[in-house]
Tab-separated table of C-alpha atoms and ligand atoms in Angstrom:
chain	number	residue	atom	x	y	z
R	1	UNK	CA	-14.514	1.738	-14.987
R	2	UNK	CA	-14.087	3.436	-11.460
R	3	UNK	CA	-13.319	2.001	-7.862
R	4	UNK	CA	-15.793	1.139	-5.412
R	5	UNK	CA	-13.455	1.358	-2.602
R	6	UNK	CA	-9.940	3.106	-2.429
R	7	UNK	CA	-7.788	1.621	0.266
R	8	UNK	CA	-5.074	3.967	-0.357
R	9	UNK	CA	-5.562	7.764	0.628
R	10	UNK	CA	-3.494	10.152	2.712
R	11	UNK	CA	-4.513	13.171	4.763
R	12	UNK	CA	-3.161	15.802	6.656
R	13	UNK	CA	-2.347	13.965	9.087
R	14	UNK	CA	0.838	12.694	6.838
R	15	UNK	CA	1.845	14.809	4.059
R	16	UNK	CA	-1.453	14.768	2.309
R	17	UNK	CA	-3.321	18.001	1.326
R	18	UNK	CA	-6.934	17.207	2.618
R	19	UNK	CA	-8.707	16.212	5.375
R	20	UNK	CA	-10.165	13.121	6.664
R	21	UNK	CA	-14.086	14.862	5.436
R	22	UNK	CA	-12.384	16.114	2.036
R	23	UNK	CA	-11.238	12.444	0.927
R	24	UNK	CA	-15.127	11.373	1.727
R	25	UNK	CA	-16.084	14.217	-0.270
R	26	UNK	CA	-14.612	13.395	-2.913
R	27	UNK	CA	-14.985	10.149	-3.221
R	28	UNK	CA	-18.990	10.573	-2.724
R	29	UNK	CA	-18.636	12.822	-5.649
R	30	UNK	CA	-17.181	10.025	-7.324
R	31	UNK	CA	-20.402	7.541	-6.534
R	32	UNK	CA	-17.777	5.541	-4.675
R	33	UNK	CA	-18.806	3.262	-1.482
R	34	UNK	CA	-15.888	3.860	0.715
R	35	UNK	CA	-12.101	4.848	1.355
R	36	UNK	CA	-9.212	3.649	3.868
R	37	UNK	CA	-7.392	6.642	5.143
R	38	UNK	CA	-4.055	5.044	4.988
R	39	UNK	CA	-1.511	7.573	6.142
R	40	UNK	CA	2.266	7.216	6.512
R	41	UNK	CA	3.380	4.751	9.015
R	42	UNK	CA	4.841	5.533	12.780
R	43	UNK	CA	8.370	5.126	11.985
R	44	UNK	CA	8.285	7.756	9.177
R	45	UNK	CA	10.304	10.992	10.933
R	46	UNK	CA	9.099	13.305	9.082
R	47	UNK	CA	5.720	12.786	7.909
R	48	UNK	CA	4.744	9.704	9.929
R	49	UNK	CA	0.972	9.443	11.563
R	50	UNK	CA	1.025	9.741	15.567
R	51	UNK	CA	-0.214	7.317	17.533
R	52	UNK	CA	-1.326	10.636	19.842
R	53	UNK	CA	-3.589	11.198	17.135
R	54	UNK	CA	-5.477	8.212	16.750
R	55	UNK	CA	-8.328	9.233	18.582
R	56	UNK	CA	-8.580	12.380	17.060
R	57	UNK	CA	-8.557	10.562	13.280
R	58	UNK	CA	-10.996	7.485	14.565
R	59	UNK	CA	-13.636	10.712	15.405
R	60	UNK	CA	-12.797	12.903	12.049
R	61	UNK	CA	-13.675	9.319	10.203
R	62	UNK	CA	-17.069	8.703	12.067
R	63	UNK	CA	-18.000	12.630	11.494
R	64	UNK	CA	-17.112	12.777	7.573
R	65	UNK	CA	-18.813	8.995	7.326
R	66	UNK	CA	-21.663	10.773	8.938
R	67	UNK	CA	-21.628	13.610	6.539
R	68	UNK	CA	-21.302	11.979	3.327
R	69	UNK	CA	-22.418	8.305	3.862
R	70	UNK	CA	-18.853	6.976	2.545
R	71	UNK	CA	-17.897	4.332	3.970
R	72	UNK	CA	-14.034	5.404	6.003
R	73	UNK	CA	-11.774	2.674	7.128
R	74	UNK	CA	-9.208	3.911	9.430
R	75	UNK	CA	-5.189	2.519	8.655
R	76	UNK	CA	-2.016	3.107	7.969
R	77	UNK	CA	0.563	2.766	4.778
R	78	UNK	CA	3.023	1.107	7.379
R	79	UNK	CA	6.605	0.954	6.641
R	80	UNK	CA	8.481	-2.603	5.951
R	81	UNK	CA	11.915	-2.213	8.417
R	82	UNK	CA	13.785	-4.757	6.708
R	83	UNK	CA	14.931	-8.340	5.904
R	84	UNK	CA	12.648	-9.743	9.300
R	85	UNK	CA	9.327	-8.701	7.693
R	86	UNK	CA	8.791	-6.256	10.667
R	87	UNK	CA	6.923	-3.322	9.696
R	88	UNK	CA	6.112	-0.392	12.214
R	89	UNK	CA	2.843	-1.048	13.195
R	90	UNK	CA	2.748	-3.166	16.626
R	91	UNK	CA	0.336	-5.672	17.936
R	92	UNK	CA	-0.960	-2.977	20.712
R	93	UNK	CA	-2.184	-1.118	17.197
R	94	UNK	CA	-4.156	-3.736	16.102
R	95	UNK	CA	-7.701	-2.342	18.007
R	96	UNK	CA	-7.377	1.037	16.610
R	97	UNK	CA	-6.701	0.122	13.077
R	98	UNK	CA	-9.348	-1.238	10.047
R	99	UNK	CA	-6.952	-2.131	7.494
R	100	UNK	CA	-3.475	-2.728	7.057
R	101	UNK	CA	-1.296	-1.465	3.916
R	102	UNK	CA	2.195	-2.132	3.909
R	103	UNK	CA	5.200	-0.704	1.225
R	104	UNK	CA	8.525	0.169	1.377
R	105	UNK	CA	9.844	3.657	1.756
R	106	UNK	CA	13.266	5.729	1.741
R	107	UNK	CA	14.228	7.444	4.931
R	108	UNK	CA	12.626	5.689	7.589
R	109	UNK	CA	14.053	3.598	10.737
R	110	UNK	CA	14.907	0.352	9.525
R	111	UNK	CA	15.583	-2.740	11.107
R	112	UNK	CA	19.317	-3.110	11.212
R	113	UNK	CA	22.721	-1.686	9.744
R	114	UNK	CA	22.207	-4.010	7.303
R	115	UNK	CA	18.949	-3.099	6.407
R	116	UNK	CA	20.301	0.963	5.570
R	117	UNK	CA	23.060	-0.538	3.486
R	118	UNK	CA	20.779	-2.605	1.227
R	119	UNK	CA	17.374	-0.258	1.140
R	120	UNK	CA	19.519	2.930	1.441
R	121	UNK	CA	22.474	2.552	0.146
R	122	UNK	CA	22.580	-0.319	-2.285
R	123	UNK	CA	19.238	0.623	-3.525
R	124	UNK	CA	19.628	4.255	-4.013
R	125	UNK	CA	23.204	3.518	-5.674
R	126	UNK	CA	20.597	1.275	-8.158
R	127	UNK	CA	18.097	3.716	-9.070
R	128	UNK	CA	21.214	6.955	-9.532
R	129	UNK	CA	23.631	4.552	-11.649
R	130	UNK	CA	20.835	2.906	-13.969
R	131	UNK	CA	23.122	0.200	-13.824
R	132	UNK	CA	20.695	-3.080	-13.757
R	133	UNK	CA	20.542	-3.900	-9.651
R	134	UNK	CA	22.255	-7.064	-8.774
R	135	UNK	CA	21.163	-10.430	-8.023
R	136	UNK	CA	21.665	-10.333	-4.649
R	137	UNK	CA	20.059	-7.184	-4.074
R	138	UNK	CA	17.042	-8.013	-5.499
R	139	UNK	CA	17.001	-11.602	-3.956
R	140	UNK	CA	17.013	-9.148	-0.531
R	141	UNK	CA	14.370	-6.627	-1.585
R	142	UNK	CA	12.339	-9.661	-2.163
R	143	UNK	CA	12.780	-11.393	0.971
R	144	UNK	CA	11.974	-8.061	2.480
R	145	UNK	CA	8.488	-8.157	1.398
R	146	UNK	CA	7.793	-11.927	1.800
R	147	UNK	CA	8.721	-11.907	5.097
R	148	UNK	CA	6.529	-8.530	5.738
R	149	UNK	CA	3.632	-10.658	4.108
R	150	UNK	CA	4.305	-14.060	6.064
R	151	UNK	CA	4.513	-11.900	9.779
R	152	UNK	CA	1.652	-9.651	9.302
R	153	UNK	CA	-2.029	-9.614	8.337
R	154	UNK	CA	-1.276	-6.962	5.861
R	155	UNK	CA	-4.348	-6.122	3.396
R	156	UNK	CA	-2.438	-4.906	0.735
R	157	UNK	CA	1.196	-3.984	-0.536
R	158	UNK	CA	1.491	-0.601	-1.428
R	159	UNK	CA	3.443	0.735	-4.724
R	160	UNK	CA	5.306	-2.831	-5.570
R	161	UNK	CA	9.085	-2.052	-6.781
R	162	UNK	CA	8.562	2.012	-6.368
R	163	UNK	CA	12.177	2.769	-5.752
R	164	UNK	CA	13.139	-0.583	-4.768
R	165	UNK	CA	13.676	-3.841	-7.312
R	166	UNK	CA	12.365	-7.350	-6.111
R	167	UNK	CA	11.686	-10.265	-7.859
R	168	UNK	CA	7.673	-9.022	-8.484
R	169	UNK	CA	6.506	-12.707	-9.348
R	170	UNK	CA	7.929	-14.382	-5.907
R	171	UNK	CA	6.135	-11.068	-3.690
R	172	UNK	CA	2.651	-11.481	-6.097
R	173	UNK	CA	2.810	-15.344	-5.079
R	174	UNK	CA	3.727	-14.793	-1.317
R	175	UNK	CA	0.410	-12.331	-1.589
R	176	UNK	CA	-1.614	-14.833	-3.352
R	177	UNK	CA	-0.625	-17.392	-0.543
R	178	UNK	CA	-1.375	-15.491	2.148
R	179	UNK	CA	-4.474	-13.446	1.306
R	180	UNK	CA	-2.943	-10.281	0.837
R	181	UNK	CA	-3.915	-8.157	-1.926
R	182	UNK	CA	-1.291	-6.459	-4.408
R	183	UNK	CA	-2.221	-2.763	-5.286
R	184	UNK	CA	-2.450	-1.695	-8.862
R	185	UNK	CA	-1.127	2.119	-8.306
R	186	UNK	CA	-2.934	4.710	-10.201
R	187	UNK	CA	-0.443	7.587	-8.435
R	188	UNK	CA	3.078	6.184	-10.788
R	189	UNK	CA	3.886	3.444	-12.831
R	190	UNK	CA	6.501	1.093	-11.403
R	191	UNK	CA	5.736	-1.716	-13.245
R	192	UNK	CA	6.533	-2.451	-16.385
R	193	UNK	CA	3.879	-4.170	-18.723
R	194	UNK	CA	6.077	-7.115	-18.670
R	195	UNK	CA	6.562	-7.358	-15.570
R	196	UNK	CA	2.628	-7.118	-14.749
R	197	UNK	CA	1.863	-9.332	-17.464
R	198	UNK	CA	4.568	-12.213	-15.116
R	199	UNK	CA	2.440	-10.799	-12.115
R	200	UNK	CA	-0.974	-11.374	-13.984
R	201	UNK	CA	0.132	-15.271	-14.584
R	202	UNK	CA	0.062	-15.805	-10.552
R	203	UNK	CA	-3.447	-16.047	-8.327
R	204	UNK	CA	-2.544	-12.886	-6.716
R	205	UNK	CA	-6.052	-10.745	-6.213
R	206	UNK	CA	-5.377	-6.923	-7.049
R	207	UNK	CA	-7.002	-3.800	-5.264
R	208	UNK	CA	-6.566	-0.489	-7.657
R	209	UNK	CA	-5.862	2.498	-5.166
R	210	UNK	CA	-5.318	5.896	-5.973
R	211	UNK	CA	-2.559	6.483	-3.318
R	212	UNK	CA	-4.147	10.235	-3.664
R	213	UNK	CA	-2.127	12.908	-1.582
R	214	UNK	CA	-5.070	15.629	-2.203
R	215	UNK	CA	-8.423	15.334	-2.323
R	216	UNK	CA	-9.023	15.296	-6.266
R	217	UNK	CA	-7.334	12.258	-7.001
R	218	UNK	CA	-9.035	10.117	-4.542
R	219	UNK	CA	-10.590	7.558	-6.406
R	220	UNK	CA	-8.530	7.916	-9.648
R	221	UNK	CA	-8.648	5.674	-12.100
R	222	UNK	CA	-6.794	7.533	-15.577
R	223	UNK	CA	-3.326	4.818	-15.215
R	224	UNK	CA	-5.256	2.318	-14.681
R	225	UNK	CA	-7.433	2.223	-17.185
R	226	UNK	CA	-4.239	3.119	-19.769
R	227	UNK	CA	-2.527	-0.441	-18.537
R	228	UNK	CA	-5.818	-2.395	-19.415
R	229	UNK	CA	-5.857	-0.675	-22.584
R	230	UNK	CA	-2.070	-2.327	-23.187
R	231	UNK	CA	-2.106	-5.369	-20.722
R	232	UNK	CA	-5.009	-8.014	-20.141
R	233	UNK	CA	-5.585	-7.085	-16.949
R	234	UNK	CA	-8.073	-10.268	-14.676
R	235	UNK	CA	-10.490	-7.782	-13.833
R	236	UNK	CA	-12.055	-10.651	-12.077
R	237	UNK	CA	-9.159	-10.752	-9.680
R	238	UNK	CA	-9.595	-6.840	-9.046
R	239	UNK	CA	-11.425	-6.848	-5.529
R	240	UNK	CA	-12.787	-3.517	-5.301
R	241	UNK	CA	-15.313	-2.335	-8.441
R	242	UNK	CA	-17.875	-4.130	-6.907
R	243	UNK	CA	-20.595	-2.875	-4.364
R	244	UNK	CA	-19.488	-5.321	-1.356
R	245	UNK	CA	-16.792	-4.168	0.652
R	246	UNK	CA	-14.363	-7.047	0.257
R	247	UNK	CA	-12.801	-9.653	2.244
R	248	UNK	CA	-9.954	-8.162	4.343
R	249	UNK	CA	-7.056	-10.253	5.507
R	250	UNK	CA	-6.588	-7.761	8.741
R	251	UNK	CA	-9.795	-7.480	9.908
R	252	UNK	CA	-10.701	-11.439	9.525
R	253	UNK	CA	-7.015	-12.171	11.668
R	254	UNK	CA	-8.632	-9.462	14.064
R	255	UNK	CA	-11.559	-11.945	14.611
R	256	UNK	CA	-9.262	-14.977	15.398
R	257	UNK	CA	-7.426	-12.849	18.387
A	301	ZN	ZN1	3.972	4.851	-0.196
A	302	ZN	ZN1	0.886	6.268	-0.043
């Protein structure tokens, strides 16, 4: 099985090794259709895209879709701030962006105080100790991505539970609700088969992305195809093997505006 379309890539214009034209090239290798360039959101201080650069990124897209015929989608793997849902990409982004992924990361501006202590502190305290997070904090890291998903036309969420623990059922449902896509990460494993098999129950629709940080894992497919080897995966509910590019929440909110 491969991808059609991988919505998740990063360039050098994060902390990815490639270029915009090496992702395509790639990918075209690949027989694949298309890619989203999806680097690290604004509020990231160290490896965050800059809105400065925009222009510069919309014209390395339209040359490399030029060169190679893949299709390239221009976004951003935007950062969720906190408990409000807010994530770092603003309205006045909107126009120069074709699709919309959205995760949660360490070591970015957050919200609030009270954001730091829970994704920061609380959660990094979590992941050190082993000890199994509590109730509370997961009922929090949960709310944190509904409320990303109920604010924002986000296309898909990015890495579900990578260094953070929510309640993966609730976020699949809030997805399913609101026509947001969860991602199937072929980069790490962060869920485990139980937990996918709860997330497999729910009418959640699933994009597979590579979330490649160099060129030669754009498109990848090798942990993917190992969980449908130990999971029944609804490969009917996996949006992008197919030829079409498929129905993005983003760019059909765009059209309303
Ligand atoms: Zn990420
Ligand atoms: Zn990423």
């Amino acid at each position: 099985m491969q991808i059609t379309y991988d919505f998740h890539t990063h360039t050098k214009y994060s902390h990815g090794k490639g270029t915009i034209l090496d992702n395509a090239i790639a990918a075209n290798e690949k027989g694949m259709k298309g890619i989203a360039i999806t680097d690290h959101g604004f509020s990231h201080p160290a490896f965050g895209m800059k809105r400065k650069r925009l222009a510069q990124m919309r014209k390395d897209c339209v040359e490399a879709e030029k060169q190679t015929g893949v299709k390239i989608l221009l976004g951003t793997e935007s950062n969720i701030c906190g408990q409000s849902g807010k994530t770092d990409v603003l309205a006045t982004d909107y126009e120069n962006l074709d699709i919309f992924g959205a995760g949660i990361h360490r070591f970015v501006y957050y919200d609030t105080p009270y954001d730091y202590l829970r994704l920061l502190g609380d959660t990094i305290f979590f992941s050190i100790t082993k000890i199994k997070p509590s109730k509370s904090l997961i009922n929090y890291t949960t709310k944190v991505y509904v409320n990303a998903i109920k604010k924002n036309p986000i296309d898909f969420i990015s890495h579900l539970n990578f260094l953070v623990f929510c309640d993966v059922e609730t976020v699949a449902k809030a997805c399913a609700d609101y026509g947001t896509y969860l991602e199937i990460s072929t980069k790490k494993v962060h869920l485990s088969d139980e937990q996918w098999e709860k997330v497999f129950k729910t009418d959640v629709k699933f994009v597979i992305n590579s979330d490649a940080h160099s060129p030669s894992r754009v498109g990848d497919m090798k942990l993917f195809n190992e969980l449908n080897q130990r999971v029944d995966v609804p490969i009917d509910r996996i949006v992008n093997l197919g030829d079409e590019l498929p129905r993005l929440r983003f760019n059909e909110f765009k059209k309303t505006l």
